[in-house]
JSON list of C-alpha atoms in Angstrom, two decimals:
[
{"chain": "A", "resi": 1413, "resn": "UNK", "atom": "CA", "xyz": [0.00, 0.00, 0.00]},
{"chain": "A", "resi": 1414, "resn": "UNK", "atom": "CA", "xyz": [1.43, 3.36, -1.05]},
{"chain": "A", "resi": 1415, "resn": "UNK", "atom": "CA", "xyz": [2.63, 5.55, 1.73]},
{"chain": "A", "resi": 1416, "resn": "UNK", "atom": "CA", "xyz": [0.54, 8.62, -0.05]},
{"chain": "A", "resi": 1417, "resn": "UNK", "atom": "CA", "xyz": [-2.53, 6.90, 1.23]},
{"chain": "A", "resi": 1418, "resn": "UNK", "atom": "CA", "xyz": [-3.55, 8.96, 4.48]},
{"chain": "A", "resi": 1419, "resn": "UNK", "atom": "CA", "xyz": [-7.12, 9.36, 4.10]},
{"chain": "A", "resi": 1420, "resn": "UNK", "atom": "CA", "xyz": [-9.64, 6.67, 3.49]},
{"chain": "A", "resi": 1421, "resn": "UNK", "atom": "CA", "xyz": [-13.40, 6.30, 3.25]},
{"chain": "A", "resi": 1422, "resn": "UNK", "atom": "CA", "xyz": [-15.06, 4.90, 6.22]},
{"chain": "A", "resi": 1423, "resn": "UNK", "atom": "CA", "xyz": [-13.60, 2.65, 8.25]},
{"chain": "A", "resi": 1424, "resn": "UNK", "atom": "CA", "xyz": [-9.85, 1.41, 8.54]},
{"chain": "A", "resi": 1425, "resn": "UNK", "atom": "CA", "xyz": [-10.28, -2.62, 7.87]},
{"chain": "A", "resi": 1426, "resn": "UNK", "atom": "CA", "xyz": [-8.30, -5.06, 9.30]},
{"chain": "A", "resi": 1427, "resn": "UNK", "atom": "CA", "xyz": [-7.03, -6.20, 5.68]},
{"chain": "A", "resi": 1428, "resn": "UNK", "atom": "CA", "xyz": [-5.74, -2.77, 5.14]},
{"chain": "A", "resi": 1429, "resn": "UNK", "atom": "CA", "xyz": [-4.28, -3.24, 8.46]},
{"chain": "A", "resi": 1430, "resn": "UNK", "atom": "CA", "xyz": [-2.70, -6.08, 7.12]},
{"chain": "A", "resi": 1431, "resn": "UNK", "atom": "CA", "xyz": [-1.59, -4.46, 3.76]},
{"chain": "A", "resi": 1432, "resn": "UNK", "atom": "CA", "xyz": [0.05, -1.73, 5.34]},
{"chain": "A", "resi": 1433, "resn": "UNK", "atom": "CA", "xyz": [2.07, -3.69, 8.00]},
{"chain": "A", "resi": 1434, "resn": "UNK", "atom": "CA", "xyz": [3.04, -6.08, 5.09]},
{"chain": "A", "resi": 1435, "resn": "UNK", "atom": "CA", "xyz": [4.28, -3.58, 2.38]},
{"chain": "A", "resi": 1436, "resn": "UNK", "atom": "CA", "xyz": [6.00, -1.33, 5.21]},
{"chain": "A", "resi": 1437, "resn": "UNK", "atom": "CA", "xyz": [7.97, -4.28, 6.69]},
{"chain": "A", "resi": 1438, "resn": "UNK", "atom": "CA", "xyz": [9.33, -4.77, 3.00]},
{"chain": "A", "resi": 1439, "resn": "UNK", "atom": "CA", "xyz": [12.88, -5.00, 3.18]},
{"chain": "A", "resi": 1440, "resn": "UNK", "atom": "CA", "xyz": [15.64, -6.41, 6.03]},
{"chain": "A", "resi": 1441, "resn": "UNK", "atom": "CA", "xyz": [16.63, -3.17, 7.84]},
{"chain": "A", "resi": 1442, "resn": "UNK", "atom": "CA", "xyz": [13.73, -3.07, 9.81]},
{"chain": "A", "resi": 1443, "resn": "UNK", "atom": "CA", "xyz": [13.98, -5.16, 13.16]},
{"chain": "A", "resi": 1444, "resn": "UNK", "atom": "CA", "xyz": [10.64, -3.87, 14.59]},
{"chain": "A", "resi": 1445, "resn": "UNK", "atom": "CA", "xyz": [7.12, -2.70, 13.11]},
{"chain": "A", "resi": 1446, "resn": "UNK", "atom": "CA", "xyz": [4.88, -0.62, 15.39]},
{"chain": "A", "resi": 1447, "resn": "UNK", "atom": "CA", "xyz": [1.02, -0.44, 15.12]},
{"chain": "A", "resi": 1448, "resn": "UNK", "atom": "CA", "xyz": [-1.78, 1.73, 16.89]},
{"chain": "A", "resi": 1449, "resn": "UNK", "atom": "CA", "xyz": [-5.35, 1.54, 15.83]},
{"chain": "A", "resi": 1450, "resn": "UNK", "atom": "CA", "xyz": [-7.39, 4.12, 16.97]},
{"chain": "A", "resi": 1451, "resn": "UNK", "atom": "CA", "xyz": [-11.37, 2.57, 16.79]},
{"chain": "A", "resi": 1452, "resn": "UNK", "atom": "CA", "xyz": [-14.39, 4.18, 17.87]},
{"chain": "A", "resi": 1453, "resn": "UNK", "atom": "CA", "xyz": [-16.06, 3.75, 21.25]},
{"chain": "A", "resi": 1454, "resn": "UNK", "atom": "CA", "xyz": [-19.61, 3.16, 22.70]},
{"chain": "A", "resi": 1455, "resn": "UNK", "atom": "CA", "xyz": [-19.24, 6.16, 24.58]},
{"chain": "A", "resi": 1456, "resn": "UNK", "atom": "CA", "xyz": [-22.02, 7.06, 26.82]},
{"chain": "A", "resi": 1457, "resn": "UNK", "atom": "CA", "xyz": [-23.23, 11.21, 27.15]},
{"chain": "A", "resi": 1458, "resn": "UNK", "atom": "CA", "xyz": [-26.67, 12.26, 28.96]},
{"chain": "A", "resi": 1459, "resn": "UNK", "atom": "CA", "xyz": [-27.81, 8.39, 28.73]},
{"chain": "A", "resi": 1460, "resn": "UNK", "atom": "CA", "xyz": [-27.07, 8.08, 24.58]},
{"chain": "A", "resi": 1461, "resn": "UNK", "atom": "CA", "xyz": [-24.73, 5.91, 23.39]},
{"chain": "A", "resi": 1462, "resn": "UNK", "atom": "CA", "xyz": [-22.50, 6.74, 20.59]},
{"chain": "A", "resi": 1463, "resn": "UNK", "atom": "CA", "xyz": [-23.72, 4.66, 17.19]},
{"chain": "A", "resi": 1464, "resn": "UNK", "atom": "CA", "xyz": [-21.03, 6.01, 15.35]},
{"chain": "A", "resi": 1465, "resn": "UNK", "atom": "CA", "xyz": [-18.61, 8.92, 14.45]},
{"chain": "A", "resi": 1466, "resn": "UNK", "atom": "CA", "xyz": [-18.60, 11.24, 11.31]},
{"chain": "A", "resi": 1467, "resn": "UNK", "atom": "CA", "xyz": [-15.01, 12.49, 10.40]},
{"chain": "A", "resi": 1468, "resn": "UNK", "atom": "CA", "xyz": [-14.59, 14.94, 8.56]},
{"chain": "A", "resi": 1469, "resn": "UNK", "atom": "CA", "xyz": [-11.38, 17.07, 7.18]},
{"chain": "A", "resi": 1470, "resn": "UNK", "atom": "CA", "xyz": [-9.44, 19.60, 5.41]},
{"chain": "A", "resi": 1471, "resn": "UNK", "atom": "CA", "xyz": [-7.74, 17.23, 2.58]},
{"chain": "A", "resi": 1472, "resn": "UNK", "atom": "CA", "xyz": [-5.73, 19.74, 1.16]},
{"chain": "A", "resi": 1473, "resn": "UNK", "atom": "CA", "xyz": [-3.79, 21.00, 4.91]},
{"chain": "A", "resi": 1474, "resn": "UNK", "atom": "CA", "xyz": [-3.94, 17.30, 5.89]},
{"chain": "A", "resi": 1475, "resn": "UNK", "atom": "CA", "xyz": [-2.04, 16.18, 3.16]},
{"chain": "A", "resi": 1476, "resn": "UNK", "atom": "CA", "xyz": [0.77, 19.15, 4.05]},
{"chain": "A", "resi": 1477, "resn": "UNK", "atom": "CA", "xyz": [0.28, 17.76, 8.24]},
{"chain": "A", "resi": 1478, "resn": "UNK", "atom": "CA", "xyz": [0.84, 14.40, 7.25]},
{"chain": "A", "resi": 1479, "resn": "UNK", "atom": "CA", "xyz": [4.00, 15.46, 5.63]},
{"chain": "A", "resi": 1480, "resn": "UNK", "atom": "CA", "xyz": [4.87, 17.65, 8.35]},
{"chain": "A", "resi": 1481, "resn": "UNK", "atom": "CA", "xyz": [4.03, 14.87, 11.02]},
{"chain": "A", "resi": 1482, "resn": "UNK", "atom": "CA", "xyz": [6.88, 12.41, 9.05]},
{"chain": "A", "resi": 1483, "resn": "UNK", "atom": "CA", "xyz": [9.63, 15.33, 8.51]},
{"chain": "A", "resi": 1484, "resn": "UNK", "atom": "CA", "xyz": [9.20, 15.58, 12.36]},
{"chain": "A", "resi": 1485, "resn": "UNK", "atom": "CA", "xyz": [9.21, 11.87, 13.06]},
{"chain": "A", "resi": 1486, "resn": "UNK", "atom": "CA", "xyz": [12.23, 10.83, 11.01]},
{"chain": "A", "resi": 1487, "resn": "UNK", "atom": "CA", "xyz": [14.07, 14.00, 12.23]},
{"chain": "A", "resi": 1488, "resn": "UNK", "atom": "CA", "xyz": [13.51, 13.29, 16.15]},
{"chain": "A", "resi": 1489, "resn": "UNK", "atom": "CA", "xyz": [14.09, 9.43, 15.51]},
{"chain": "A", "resi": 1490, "resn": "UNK", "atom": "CA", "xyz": [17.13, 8.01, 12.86]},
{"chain": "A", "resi": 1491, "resn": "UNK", "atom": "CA", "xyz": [16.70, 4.66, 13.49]},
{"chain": "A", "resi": 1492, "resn": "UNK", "atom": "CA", "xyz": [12.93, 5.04, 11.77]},
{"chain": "A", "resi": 1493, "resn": "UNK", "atom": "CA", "xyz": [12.61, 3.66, 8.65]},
{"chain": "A", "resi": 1494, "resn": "UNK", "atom": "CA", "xyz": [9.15, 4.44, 7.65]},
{"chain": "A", "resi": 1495, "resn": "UNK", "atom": "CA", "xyz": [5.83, 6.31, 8.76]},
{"chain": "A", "resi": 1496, "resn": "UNK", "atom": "CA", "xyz": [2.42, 5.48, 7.50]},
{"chain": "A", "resi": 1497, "resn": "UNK", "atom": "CA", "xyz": [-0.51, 7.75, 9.12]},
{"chain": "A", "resi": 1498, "resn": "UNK", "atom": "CA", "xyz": [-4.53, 6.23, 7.58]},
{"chain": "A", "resi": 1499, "resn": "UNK", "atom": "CA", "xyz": [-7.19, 8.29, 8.97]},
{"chain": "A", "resi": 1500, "resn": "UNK", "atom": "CA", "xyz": [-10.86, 7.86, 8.09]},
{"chain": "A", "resi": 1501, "resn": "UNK", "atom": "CA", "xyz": [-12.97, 10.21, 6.74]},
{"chain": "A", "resi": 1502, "resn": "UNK", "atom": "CA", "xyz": [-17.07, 9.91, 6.81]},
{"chain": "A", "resi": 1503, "resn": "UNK", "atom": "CA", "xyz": [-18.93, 7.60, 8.87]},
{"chain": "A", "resi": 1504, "resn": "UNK", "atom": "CA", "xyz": [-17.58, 5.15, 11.21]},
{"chain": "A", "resi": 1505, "resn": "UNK", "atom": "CA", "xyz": [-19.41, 2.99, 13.63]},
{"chain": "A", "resi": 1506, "resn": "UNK", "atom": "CA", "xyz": [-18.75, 2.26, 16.85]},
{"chain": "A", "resi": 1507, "resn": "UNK", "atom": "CA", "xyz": [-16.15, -0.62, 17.44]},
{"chain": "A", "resi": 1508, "resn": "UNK", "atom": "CA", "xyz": [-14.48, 0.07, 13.83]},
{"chain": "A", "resi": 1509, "resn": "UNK", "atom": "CA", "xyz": [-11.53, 1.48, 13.59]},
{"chain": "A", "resi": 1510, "resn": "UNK", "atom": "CA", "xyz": [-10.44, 4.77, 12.45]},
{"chain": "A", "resi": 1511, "resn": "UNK", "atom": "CA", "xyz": [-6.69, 5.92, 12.42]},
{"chain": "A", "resi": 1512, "resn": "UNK", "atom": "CA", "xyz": [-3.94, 3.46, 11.33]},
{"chain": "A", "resi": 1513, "resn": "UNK", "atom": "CA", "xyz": [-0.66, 4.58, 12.40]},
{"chain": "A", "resi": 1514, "resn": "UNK", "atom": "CA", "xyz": [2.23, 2.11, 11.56]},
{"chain": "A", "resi": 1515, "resn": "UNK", "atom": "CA", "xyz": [6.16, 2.58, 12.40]},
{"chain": "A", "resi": 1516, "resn": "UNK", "atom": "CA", "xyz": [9.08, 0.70, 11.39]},
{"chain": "A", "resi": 1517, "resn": "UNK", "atom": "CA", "xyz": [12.36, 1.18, 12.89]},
{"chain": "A", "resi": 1518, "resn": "UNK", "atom": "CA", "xyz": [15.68, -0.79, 13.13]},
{"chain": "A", "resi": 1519, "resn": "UNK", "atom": "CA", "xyz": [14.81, -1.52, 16.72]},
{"chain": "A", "resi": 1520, "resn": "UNK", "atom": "CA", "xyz": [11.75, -1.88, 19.24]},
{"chain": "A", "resi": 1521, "resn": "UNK", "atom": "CA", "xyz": [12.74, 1.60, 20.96]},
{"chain": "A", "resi": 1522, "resn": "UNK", "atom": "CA", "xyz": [12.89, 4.06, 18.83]},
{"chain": "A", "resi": 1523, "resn": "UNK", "atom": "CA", "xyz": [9.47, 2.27, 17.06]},
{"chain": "A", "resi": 1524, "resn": "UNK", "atom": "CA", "xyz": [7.44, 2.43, 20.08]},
{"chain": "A", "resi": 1525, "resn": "UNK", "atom": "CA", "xyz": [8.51, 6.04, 20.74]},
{"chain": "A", "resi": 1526, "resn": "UNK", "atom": "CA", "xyz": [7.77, 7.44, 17.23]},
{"chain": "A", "resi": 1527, "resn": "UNK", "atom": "CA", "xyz": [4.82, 5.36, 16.99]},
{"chain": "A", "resi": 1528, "resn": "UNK", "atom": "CA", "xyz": [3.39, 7.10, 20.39]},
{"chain": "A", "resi": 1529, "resn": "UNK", "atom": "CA", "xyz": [4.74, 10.51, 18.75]},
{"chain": "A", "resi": 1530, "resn": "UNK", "atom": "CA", "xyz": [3.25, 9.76, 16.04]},
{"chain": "A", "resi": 1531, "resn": "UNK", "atom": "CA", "xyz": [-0.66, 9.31, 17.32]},
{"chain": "A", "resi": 1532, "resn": "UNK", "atom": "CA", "xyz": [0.18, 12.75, 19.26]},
{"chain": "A", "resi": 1533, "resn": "UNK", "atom": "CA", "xyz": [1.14, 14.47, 16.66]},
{"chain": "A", "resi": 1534, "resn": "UNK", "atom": "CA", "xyz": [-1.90, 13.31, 14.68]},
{"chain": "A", "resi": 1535, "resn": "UNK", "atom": "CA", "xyz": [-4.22, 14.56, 17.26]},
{"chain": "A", "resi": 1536, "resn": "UNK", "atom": "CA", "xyz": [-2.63, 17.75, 17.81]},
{"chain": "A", "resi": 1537, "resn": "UNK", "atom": "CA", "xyz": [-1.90, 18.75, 13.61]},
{"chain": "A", "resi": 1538, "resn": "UNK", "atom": "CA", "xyz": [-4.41, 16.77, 11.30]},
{"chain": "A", "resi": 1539, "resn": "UNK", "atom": "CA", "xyz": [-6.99, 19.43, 10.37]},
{"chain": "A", "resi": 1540, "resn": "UNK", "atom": "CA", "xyz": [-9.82, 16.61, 11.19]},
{"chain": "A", "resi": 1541, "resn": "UNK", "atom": "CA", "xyz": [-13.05, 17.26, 13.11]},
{"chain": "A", "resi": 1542, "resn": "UNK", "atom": "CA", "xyz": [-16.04, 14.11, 14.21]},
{"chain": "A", "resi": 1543, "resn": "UNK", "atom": "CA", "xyz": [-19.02, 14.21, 15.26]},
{"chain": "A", "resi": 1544, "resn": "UNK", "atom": "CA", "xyz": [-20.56, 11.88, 17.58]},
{"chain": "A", "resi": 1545, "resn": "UNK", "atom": "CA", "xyz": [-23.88, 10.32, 16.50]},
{"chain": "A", "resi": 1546, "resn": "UNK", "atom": "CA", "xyz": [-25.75, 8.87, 18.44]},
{"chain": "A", "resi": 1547, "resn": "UNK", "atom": "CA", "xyz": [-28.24, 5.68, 18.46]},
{"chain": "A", "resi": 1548, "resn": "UNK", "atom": "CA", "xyz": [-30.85, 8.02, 18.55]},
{"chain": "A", "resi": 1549, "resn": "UNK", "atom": "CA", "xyz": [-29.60, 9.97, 15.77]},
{"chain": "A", "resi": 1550, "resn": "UNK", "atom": "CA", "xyz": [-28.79, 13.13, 17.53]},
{"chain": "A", "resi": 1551, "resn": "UNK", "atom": "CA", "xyz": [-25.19, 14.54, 17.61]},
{"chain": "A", "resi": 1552, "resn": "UNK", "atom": "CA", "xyz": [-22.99, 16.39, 19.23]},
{"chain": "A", "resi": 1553, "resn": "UNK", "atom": "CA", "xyz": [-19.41, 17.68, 17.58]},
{"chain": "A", "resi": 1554, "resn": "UNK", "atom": "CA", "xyz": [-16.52, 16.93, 20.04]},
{"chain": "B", "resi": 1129, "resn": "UNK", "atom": "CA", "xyz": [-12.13, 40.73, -5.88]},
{"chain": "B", "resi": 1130, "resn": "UNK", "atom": "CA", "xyz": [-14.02, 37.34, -4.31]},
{"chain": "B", "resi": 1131, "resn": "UNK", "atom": "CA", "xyz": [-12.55, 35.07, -1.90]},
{"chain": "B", "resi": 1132, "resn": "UNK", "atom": "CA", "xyz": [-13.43, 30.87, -1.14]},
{"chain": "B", "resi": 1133, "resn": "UNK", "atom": "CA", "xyz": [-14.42, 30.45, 2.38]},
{"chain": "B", "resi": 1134, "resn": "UNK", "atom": "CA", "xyz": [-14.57, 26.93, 3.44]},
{"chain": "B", "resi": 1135, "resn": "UNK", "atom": "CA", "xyz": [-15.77, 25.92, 7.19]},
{"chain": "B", "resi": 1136, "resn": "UNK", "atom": "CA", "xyz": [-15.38, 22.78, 9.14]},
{"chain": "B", "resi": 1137, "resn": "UNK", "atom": "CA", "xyz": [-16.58, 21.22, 12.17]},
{"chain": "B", "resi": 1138, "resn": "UNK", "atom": "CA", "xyz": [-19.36, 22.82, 13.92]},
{"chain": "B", "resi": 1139, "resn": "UNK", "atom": "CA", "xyz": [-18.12, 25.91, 11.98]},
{"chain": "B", "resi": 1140, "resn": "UNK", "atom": "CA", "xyz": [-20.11, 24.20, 9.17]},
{"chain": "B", "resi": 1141, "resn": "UNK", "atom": "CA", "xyz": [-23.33, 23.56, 10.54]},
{"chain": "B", "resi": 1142, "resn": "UNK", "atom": "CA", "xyz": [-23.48, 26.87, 11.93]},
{"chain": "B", "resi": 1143, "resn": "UNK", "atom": "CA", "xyz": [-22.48, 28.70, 8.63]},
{"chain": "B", "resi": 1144, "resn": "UNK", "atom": "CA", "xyz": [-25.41, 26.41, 6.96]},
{"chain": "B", "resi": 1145, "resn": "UNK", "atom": "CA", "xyz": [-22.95, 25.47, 4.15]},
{"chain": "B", "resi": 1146, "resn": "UNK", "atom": "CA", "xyz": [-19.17, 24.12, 3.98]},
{"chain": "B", "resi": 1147, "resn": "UNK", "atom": "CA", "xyz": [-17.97, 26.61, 1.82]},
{"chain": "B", "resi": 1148, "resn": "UNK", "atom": "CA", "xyz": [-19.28, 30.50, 0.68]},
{"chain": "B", "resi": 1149, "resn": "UNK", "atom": "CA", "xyz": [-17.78, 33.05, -1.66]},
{"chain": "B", "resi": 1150, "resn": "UNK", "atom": "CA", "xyz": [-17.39, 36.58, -0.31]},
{"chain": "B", "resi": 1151, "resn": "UNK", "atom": "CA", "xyz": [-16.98, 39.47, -2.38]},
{"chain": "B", "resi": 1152, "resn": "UNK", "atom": "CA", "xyz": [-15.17, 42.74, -1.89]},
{"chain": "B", "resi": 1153, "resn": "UNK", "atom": "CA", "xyz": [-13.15, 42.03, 1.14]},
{"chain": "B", "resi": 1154, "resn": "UNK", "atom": "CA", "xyz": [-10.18, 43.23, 1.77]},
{"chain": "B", "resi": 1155, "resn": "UNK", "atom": "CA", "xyz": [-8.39, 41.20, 4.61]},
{"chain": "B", "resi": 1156, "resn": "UNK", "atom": "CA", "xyz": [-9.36, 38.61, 7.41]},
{"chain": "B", "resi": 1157, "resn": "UNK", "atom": "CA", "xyz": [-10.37, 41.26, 9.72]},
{"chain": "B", "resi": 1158, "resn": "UNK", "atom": "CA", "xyz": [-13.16, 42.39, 7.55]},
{"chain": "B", "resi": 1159, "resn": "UNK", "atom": "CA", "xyz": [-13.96, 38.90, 6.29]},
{"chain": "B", "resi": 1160, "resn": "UNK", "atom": "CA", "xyz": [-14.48, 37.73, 10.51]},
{"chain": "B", "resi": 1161, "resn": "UNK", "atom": "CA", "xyz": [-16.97, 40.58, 10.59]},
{"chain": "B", "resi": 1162, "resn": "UNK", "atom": "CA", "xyz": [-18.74, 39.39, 7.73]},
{"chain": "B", "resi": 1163, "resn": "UNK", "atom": "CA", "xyz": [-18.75, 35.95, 9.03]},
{"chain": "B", "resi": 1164, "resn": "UNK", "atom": "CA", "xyz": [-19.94, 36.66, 12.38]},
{"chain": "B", "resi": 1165, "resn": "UNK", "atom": "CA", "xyz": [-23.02, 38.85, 11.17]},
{"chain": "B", "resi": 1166, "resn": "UNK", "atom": "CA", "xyz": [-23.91, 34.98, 9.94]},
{"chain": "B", "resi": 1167, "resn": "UNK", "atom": "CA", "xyz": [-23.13, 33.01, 12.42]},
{"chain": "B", "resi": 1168, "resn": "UNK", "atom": "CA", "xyz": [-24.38, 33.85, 15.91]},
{"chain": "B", "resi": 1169, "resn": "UNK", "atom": "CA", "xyz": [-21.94, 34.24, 18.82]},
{"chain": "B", "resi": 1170, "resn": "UNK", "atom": "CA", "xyz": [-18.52, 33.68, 16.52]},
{"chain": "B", "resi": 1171, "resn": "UNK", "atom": "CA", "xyz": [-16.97, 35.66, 18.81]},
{"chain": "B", "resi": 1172, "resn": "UNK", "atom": "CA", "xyz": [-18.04, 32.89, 21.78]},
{"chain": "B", "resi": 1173, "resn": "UNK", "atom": "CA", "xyz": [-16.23, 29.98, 19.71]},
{"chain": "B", "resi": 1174, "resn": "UNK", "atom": "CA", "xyz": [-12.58, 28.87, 19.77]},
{"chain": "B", "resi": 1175, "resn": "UNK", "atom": "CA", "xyz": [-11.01, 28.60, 15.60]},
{"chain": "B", "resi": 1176, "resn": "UNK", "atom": "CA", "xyz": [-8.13, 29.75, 13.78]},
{"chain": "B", "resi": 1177, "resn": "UNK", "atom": "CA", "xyz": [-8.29, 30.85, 10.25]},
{"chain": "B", "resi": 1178, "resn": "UNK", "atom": "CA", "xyz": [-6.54, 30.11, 7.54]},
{"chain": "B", "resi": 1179, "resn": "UNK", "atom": "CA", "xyz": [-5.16, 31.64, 4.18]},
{"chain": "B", "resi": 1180, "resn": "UNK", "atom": "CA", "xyz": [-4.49, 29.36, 0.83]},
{"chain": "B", "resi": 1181, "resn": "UNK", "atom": "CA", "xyz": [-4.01, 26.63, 3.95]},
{"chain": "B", "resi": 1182, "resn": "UNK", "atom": "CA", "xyz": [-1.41, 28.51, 6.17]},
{"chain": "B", "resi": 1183, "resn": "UNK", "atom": "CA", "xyz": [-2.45, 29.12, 9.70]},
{"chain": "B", "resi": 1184, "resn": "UNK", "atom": "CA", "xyz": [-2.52, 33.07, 10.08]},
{"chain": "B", "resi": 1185, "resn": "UNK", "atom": "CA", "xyz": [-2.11, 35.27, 13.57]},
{"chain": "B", "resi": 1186, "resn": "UNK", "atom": "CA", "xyz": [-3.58, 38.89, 13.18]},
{"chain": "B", "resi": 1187, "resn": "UNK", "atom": "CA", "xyz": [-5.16, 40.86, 10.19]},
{"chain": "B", "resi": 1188, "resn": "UNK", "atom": "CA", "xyz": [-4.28, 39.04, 6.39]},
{"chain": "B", "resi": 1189, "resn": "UNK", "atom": "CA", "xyz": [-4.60, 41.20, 3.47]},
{"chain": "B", "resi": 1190, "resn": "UNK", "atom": "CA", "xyz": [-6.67, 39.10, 0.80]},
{"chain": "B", "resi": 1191, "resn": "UNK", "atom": "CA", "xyz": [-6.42, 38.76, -2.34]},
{"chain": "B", "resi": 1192, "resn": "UNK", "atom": "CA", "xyz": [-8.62, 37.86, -5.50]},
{"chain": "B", "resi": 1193, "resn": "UNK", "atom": "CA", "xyz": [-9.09, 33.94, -5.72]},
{"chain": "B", "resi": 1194, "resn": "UNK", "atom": "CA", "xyz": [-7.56, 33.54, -2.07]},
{"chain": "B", "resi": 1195, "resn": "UNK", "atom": "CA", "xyz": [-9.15, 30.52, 0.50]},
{"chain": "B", "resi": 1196, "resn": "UNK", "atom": "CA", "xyz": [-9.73, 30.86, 3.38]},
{"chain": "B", "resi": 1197, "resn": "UNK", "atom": "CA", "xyz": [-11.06, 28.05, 5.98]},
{"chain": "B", "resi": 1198, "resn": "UNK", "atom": "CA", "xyz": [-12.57, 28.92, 9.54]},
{"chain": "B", "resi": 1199, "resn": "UNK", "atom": "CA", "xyz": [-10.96, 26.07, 11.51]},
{"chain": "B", "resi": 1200, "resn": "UNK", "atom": "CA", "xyz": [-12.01, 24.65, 14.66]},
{"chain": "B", "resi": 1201, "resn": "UNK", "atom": "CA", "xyz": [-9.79, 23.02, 17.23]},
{"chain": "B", "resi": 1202, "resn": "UNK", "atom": "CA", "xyz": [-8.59, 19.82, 15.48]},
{"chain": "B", "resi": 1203, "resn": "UNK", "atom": "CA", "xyz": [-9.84, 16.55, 17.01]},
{"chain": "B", "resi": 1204, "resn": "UNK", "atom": "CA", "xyz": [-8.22, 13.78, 14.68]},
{"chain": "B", "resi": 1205, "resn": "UNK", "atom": "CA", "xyz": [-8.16, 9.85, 15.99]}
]
């Protein structure tokens, strides 16, 4: 899967979880591979539970952030060898998942670290808003 | 002289449309003004604007063909 992928349509699914883990680990540098998967909770507020969460985003910033993001990462780390951020956009329901961040690294340290970074980073620069719907079909944006 | 306005988030609901074209205005100052005579309580919300996708602090001359976005605080993951 090609490392200009950062956005997808609905949810993240495990077989792109898959594909991404698999073409990143690609070559025999790498002696560790970091995943997070963000998914979507059942989150309760005033007694309605959340069904589901619409993302939405700014494509054209995100695609800059994204690059920003991995000019950060692979300065602050040099044993990284590669950074893959997938974030959903649209509708996902509750116990999908939707972020994808995937590190590899020449060792377990420096993967873990930048992975963590990494899922910080995303929450603090990707121009990306949700909103929380509910079972009831109300929302609320958080 | 018309710029692109694009708004996200709750920005978007509130505006009744993700994106509007404004005419005759000059910078971001005058452009917020605008805005806020359409959306109730502006003032009240926390955003940052942007210009052609750069985050901007204080007043922005605009230009013809510029976009802007009214950005609320990101909440990615």
């Amino acid at each position: 899967m090609s490392r200009e992928r950062y956005l997808v349509q609905g949810a993240v699914t495990h077989a792109m979880i898959g594909e991404t883990v698999g073409a990143d680990a690609t070559g025999d540098t790498a002696g560790a591979i970091s995943v997070f998967a963000g998914q979507v909770r059942a989150d309760v507020f005033d007694g309605r539970t959340v069904a589901a969460i619409e993302y939405s985003s700014y494509e054209a910033m995100l695609k800059e952030a994204v690059a920003g993001i991995r000019e950060v990462i692979f300065n602050a780390f040099s044993d990284v060898k590669t950074v893959t951020i997938i974030h959903s956009t649209g509708v996902v329901k509750a116990g999908e998942i939707s972020l994808l961040v995937v590190v590899t690294a020449g060792h377990r340290d420096q993967a873990m670290r930048a992975c963590t970074h990494t899922v910080e980073l995303v929450k603090e620069k990707l121009p990306v808003w949700k909103k929380e719907i509910f079972e009831d079909e109300s929302h609320r944006w958080v | 002289m018309s710029v692109r306005v694009l708004f996200f988030g709750f920005l978007a609901e509130r505006a009744g449309a993700p994106e509007k074209r404004y005419e005759a205005v000059t910078d971001t100052n005058a452009l917020e003004a605008m805005v806020a005579g359409e959306i109730e309580g502006l003032q009240e919300y926390s955003y940052i604007v942007s210009v052609n996708r750069q985050a901007i602090r204080g007043n922005t001359p605009l230009n013809d063909g510029d976009e802007v976005a009214f950005l609320p605080p990101f909440a990615g993951g």
